[in-house]
Coordinates of C-alpha atoms and ligand atoms in Angstrom, one line a residue:
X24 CA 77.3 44.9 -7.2
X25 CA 76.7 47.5 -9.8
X26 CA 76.9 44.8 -12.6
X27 CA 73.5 42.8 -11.3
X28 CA 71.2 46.3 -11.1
X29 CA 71.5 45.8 -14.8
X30 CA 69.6 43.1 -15.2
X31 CA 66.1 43.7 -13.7
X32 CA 63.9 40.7 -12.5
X33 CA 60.2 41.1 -12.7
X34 CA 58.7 39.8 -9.3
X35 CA 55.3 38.7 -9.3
X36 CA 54.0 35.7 -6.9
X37 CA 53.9 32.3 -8.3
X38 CA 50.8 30.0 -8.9
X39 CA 52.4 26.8 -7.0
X40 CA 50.9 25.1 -4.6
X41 CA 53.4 23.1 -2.5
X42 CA 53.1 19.7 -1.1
X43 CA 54.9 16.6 -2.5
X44 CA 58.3 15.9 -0.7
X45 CA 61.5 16.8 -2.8
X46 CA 62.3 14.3 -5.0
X47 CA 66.1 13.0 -4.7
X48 CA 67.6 11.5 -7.6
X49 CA 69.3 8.0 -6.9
X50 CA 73.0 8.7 -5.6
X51 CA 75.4 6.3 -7.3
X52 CA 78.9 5.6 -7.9
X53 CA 80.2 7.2 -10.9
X54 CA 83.1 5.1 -11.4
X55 CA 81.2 2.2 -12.4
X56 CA 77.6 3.4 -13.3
X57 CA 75.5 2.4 -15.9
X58 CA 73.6 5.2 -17.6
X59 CA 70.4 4.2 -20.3
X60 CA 68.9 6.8 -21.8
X61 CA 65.6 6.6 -22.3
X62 CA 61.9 8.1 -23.1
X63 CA 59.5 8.7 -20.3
X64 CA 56.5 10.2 -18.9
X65 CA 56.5 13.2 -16.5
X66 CA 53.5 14.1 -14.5
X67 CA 52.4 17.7 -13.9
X68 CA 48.8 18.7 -12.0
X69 CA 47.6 15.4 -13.6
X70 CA 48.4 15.8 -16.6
X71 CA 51.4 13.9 -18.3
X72 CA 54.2 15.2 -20.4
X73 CA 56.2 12.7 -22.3
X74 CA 60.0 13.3 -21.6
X75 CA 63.9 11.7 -21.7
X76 CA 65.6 10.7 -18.5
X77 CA 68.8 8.5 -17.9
X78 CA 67.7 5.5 -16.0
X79 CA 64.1 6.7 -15.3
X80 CA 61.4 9.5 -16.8
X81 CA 62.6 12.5 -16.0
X82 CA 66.9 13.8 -15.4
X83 CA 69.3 11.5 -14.1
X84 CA 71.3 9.6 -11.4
X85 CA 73.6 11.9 -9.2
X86 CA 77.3 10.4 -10.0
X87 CA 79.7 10.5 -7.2
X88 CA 83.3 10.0 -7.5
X89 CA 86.6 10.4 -5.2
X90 CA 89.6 12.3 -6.6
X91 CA 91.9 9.8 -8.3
X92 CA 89.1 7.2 -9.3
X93 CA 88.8 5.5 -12.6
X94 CA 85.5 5.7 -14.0
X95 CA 84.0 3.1 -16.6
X96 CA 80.9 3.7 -17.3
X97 CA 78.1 2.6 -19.9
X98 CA 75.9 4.2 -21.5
X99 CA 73.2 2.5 -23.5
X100 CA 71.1 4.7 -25.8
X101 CA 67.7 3.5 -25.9
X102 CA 66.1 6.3 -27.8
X103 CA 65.3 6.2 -31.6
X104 CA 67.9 9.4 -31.9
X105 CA 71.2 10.1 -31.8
X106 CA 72.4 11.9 -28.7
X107 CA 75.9 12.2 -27.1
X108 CA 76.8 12.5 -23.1
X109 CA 79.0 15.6 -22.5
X110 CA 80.8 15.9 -18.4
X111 CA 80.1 19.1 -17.8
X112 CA 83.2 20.5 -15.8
X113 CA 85.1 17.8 -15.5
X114 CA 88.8 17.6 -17.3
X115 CA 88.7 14.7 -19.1
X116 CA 90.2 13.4 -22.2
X117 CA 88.7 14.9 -25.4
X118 CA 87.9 11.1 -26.5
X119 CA 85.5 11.1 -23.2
X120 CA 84.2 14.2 -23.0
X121 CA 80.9 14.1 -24.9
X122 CA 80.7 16.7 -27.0
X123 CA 79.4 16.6 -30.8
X124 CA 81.7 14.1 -32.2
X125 CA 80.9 11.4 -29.5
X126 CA 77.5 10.6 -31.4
X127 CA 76.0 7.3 -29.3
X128 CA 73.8 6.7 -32.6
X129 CA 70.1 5.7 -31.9
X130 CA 70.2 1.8 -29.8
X131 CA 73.9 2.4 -29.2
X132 CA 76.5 2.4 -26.3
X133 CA 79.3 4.4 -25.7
X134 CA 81.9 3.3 -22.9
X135 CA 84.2 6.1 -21.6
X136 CA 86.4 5.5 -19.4
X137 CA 88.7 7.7 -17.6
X138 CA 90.8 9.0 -14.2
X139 CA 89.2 11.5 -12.0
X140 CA 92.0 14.8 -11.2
X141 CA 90.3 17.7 -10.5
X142 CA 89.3 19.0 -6.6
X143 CA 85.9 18.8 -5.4
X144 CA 83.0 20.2 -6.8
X145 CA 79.5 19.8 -8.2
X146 CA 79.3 19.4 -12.3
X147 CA 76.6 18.0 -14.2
X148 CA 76.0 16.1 -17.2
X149 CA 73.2 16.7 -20.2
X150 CA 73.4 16.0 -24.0
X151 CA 75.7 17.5 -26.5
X152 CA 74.9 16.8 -29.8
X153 CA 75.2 19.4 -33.0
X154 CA 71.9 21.4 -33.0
X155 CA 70.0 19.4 -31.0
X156 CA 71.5 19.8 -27.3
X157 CA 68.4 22.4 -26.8
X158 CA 65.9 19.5 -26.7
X159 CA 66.9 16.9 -25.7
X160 CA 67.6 19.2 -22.5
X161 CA 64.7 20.6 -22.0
X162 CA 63.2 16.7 -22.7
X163 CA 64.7 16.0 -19.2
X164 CA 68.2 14.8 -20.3
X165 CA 70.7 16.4 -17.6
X166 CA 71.7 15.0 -14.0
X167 CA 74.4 16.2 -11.3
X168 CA 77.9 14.8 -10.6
X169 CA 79.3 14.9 -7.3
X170 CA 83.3 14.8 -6.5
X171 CA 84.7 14.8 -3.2
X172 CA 88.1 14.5 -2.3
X173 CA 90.3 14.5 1.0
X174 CA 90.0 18.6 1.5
X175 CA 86.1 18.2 0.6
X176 CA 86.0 15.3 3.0
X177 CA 87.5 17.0 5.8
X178 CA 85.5 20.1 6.2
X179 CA 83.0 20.5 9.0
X180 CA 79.8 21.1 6.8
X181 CA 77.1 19.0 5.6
X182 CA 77.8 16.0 3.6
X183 CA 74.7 13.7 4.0
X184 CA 73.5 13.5 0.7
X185 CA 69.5 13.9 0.5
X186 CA 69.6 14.8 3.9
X187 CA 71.2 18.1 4.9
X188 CA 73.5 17.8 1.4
X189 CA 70.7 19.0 -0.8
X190 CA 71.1 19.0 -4.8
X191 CA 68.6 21.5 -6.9
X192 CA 68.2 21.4 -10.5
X193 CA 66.1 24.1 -11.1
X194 CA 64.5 24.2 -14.6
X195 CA 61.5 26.5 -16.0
X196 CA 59.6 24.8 -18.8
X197 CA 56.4 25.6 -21.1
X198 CA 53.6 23.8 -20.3
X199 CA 50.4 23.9 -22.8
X200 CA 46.9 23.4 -22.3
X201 CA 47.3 19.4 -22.9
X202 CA 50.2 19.3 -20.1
X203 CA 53.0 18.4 -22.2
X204 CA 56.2 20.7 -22.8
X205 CA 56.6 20.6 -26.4
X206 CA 60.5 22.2 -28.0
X207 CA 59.6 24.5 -30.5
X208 CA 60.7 28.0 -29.6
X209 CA 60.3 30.8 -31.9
X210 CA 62.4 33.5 -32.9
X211 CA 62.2 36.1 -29.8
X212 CA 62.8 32.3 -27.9
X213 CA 65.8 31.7 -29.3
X214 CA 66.8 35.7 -29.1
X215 CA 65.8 36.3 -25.6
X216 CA 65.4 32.3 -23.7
X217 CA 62.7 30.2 -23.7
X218 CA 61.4 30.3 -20.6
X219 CA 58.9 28.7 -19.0
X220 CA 55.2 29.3 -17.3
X221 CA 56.4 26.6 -14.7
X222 CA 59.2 26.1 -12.7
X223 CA 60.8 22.6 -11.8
X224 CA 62.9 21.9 -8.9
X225 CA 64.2 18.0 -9.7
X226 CA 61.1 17.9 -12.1
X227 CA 58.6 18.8 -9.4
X228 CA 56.2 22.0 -9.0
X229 CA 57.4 23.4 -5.4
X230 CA 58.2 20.7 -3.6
X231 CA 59.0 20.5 0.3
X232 CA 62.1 19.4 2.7
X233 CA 61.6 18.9 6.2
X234 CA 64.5 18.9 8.3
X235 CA 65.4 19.0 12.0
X236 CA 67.3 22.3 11.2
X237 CA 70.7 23.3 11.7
X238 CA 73.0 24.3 8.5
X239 CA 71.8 22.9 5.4
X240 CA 73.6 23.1 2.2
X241 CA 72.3 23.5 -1.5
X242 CA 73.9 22.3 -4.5
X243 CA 72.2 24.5 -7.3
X244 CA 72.5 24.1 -10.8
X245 CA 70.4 26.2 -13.3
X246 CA 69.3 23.4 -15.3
X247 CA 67.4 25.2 -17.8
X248 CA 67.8 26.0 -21.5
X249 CA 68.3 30.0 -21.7
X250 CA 66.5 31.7 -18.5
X251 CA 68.0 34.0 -16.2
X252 CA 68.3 33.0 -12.8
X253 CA 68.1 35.0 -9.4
X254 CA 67.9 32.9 -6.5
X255 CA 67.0 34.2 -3.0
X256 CA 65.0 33.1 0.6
X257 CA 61.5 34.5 0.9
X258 CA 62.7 35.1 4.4
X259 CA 65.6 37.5 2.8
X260 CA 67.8 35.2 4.9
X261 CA 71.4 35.6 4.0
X262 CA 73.2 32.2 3.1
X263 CA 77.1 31.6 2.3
X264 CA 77.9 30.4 -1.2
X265 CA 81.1 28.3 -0.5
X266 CA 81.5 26.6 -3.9
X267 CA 80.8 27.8 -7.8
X268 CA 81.2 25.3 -10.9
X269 CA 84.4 23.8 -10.3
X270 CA 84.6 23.6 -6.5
X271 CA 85.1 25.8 -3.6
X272 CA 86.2 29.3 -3.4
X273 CA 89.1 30.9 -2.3
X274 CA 86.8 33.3 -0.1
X275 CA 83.3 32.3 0.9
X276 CA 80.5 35.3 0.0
X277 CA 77.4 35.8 2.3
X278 CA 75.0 36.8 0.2
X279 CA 71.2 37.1 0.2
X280 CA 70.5 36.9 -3.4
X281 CA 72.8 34.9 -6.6
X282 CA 72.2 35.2 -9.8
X283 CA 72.8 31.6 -12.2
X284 CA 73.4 31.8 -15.7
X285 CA 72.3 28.1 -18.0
X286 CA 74.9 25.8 -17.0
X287 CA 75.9 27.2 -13.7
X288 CA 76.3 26.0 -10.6
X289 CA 77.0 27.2 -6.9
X290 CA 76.9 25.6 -3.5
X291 CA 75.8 27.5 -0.9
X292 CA 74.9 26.7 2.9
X293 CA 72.2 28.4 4.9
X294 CA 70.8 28.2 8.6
X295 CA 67.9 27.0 9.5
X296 CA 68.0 26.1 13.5
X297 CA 65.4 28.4 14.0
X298 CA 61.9 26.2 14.0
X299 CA 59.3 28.1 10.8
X300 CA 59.2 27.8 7.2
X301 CA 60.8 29.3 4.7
X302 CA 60.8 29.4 0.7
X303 CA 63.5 29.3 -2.0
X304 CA 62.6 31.7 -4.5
X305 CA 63.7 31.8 -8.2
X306 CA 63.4 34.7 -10.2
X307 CA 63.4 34.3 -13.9
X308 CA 64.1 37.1 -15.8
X309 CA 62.1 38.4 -18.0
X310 CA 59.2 36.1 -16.2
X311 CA 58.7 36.2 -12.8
X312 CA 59.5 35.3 -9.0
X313 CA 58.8 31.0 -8.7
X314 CA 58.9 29.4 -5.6
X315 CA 61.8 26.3 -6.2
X316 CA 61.3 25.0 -2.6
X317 CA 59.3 25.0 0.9
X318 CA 61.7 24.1 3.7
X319 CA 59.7 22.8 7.0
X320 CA 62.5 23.1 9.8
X321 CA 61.6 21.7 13.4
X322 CA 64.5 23.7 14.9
X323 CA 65.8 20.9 16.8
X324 CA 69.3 20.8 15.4
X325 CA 71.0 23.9 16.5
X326 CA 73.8 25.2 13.9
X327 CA 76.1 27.8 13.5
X328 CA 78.0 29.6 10.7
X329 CA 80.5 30.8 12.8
X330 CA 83.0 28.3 12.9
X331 CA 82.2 27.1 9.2
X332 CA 85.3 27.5 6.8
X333 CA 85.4 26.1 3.6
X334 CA 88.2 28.5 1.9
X335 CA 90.6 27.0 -0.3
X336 CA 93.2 28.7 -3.0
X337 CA 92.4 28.6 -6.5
X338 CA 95.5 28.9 -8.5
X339 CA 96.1 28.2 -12.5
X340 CA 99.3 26.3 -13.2
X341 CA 101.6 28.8 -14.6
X342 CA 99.5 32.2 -14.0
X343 CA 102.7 34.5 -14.1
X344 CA 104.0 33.1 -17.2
X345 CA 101.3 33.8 -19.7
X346 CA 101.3 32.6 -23.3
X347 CA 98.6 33.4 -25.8
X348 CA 96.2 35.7 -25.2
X349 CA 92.8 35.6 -27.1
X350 CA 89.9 37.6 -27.7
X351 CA 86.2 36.1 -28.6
X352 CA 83.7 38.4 -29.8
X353 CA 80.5 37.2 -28.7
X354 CA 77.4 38.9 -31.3
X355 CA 74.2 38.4 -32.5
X356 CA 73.4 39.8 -36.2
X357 CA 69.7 39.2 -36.1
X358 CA 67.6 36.0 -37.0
X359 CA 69.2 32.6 -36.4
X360 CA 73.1 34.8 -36.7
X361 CA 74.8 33.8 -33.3
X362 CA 78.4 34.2 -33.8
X363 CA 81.6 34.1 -32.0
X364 CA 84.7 36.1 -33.8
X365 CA 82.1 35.8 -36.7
X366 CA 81.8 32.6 -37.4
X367 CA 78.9 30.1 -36.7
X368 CA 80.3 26.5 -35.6
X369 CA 81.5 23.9 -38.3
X370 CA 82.3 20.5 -37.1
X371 CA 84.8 20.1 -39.8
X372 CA 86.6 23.2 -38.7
X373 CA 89.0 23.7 -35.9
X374 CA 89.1 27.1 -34.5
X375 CA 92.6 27.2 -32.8
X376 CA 95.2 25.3 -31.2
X377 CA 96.4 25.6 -28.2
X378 CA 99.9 24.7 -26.9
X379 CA 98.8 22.5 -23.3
X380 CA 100.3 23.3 -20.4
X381 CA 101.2 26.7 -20.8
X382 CA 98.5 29.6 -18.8
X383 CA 96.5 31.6 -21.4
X384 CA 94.3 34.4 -20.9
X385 CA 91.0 34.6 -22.9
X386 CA 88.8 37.7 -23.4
X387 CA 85.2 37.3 -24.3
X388 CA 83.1 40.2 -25.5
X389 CA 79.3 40.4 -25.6
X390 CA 79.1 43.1 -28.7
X391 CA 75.5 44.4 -28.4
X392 CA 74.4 46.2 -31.3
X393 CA 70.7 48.5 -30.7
X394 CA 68.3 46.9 -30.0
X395 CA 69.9 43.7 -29.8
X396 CA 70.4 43.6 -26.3
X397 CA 71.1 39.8 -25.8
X398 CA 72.7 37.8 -22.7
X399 CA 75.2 35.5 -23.7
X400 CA 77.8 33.1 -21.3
X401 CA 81.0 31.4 -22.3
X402 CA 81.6 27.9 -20.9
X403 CA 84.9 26.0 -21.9
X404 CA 84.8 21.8 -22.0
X405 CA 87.8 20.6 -20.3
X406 CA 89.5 23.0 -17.5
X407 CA 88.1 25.6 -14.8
X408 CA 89.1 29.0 -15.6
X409 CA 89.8 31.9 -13.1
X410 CA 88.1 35.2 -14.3
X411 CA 90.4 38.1 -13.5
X412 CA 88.5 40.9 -14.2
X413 CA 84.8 41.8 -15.6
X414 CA 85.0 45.4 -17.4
X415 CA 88.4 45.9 -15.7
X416 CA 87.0 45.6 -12.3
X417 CA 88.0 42.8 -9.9
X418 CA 85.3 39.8 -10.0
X419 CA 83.0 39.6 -6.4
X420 CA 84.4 37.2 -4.7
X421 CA 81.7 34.5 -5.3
X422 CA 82.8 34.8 -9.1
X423 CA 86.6 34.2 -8.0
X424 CA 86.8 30.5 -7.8
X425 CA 86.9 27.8 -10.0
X426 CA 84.6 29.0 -13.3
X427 CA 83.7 27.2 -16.4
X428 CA 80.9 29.4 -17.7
X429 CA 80.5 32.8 -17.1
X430 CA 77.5 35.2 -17.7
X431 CA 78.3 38.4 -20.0
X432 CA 75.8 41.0 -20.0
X433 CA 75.4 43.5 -22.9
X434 CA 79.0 45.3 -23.8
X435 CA 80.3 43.7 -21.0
X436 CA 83.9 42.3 -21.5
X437 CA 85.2 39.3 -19.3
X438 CA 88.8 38.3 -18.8
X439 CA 89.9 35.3 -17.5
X440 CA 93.0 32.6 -17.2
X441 CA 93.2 29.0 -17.8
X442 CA 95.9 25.9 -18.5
X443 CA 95.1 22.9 -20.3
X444 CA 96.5 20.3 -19.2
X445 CA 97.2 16.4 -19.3
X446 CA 95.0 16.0 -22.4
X447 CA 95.2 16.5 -26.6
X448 CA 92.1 16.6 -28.6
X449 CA 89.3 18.8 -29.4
X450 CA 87.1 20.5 -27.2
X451 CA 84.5 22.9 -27.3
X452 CA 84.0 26.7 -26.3
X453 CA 80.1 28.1 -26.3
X454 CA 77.8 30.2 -25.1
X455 CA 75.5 27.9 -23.0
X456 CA 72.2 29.4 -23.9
X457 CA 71.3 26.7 -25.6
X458 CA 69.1 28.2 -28.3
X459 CA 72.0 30.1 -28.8
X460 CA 74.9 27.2 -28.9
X461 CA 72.5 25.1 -30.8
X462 CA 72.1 28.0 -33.6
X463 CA 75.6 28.6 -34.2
X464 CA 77.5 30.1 -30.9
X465 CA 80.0 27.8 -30.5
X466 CA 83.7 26.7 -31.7
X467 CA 86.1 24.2 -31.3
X468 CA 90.0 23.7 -30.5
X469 CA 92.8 21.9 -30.4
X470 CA 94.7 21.0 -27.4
X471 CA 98.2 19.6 -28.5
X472 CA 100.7 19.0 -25.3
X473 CA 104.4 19.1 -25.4
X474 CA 105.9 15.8 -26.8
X475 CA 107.4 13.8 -23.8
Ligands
C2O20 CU1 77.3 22.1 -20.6 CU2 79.5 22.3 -24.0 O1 78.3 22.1 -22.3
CU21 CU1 80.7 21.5 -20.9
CU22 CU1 74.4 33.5 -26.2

């Protein structure tokens, strides 16, 4: 894992105290949920920070849907700004898929409505709108989407949402003297992520599970704006990722450390039969070691790994017949210049069009100049992608799934193959540090499908 030595993680020992159970957002069915977005009021240590949620003060609803569902959902916009509603993951027709030109202007409602055909996974969903996507994330605006289908539904690991089936956003955020997290990042922010003094885990400060042990399984996104992720037991206790953004992996990876880019997700299962406590820690780079979670097991339930297989194949329609191949250079020219192939984002112009249906293979360059050593990632709306190679090596095998952002340090150089399919319009390609995206690192395209 030569790649990860790279980046170097600070640990220290957080300041968190833990005590209140994990919160669990509300579990409801996607297909015909109703979604307001409003302003709220999030408590920290007693003090109050005023926030955005959808349906409450802080995140969201987890959405669950079945492969093959239609969805018809509303979503009322309660706020006094604009703000859009972008399906992170999820293949979806451009018209639905949430990205800057879906404004739901200030008091308005938006109504998408479309068919669920993709495999099981965990996504997420989170504002979109042009420059302002930063905020109105780190206000609270982002919540997890759960699909399962009849391979998902079938496996022998846990499924009992809440219970043993535990979803983590883990967010840092900037809290000031008066409590509140206020957006207003500076230049080395935007540069290098604004991260946070605290970390949230479902918008509380180290919360605690209890469970009556056995194999529990995490669905992890890194919820935050533009921090670094490194996630890890205190215990140093391996776990098995099974799943990354767009479902489960072709080969399972036991692993005792994962790093999570913004935007990023990963499922992973870990044992806990044995009675004790144990921590989740998250390492922020460039910040410190946070404790996400405190996990109380009573060792009653006995579990095993052993006869645990979640592998499935992860194959892009049309990988031996390549069409285009293109190249994105990803670069940062110094205050407020985020570019990809030089250009900054216009929403009046369209990058590229791409033929639909036919495999393409994309390669994405992170051009560090200097001193301006800057992360980026590369997340594409609309299809997973599978990365074939990272500098010319082989990706690990818990980066050989389903992908639809990937981390690119420094001069690193990612490859990877994709297929759009069943869909025309215009969807978006970005780096998903946010301060980045929101300052320019992004594009658009053009998916136009084969007449008949
Ligand atoms: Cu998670 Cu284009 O975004
Ligand atoms: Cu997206
Ligand atoms: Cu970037």
């Amino acid at each position: 894992m030569n790649r990860l030595i790279i980046v170097i993680f600070l640990i220290c020992s957080g300041i968190s105290v833990s005590g209140e159970s994990l919160y669990i957002p509300e579990l409801l069915d996607g297909t015909d949920a109703v979604l307001k977005i409003q302003e709220g009021k999030l408590e920290l240590d007693g003090s109050q920070s005023s926030t955005l949620g959808y349906n409450g003060n802080y995140l969201g609803p987890t959405l669950r849907f079945f492969q093959g569902d239609w969805a018809d959902i509303k979503v009322q916009n309660s706020l006094k700004e604009e703000t859009t509603l972008h399906w992170h993951g999820m293949h979806i027709p451009a018209e639905f898929d949430g990205g800057p030109h879906q404004v739901i202007p200030a008091g308005g409602n938006w109504n998408p409505r479309f068919q669920i055909r993709q495999n099981a996974a965990t996504l997420w969903y989170h504002p979109h709108l042009m420059g302002k996507t930063a905020e109105q994330v780190y206000k609270g605006l982002a919540g997890m989407i759960i699909i399962e289908d009849d391979f998902s539904k079938n496996l022998n690991i846990p499924s009992d949402y809440g219970v043993d089936d535990i979803p983590l956003i883990l967010q840092d955020r900037r809290v000031d003297s008066s409590g509140q997290f206020r957006y207003r990042p500076a230049m080395p922010d935007i540069m290098h992520g604004y991260s946070g003094n605290v970390l949230l885990t479902n918008g509380q400060v180290y919360p605690e599970i209890e469970t009556e042990g056995g194999i529990i399984r995490f669905r992890i996104l890194n919820g935050s704006n533009s921090s670094l992720m490194r996630i890890r037991f205190e215990s140093g206790k391996t776990f098995r990722v099974i799943a990354s953004d767009g479902g489960f992996l072709p080969v399972s990876a036991d692993m005792d450390e994962i790093i999570l880019s913004p935007g990023e997700r990963f499922e992973l299962l870990a044992d806990f039969s044995q009675k004790g406590s144990d921590s989740l820690i998250c390492d922020v780079l460039n910040v410190g070691g946070f404790k996400a979670l405190q996990i109380e097991s009573s060792g009653r339930k006995k579990g095993s790994m052993e006869e645990v297989n979640t592998n499935r194949d992860f194959i892009i329609p049309g990988e031996t017949d390549i069409g285009e191949e293109r190249y994105f250079k990803m670069e940062t020219g110094g205050m407020r210049n985020f570019t990809i192939n030089s250009r900054t984002m216009d929403m009046k112009r369209i990058d590229f069009e791409v033929p639909g249906g036919q495999a393409e293979v994309w390669t994405v360059e992170n051009v560090s100049r200097g001193m301006m050593q800057i992360l980026h990632s590369f997340h594409v709306h609309d299809v997973q992608f599978r990365i074939i190679d990272i500098d010319g090596n082989p990706p690990p095998d818990h980066l050989a799934g389903p992908k639809d952002t990937v981390f690119i340090l420094p001069g690193e150089t990612v490859r990877f193959i994709l297929n759009f399919q069943d869909y025309n319009g215009i969807y978006m390609y970005h780096c998903h540090f946010l301060e980045h995206e929101d300052n320019g690192m992004m594009g658009q395209f053009e998916v136009i499908q084969e007449a008949g």
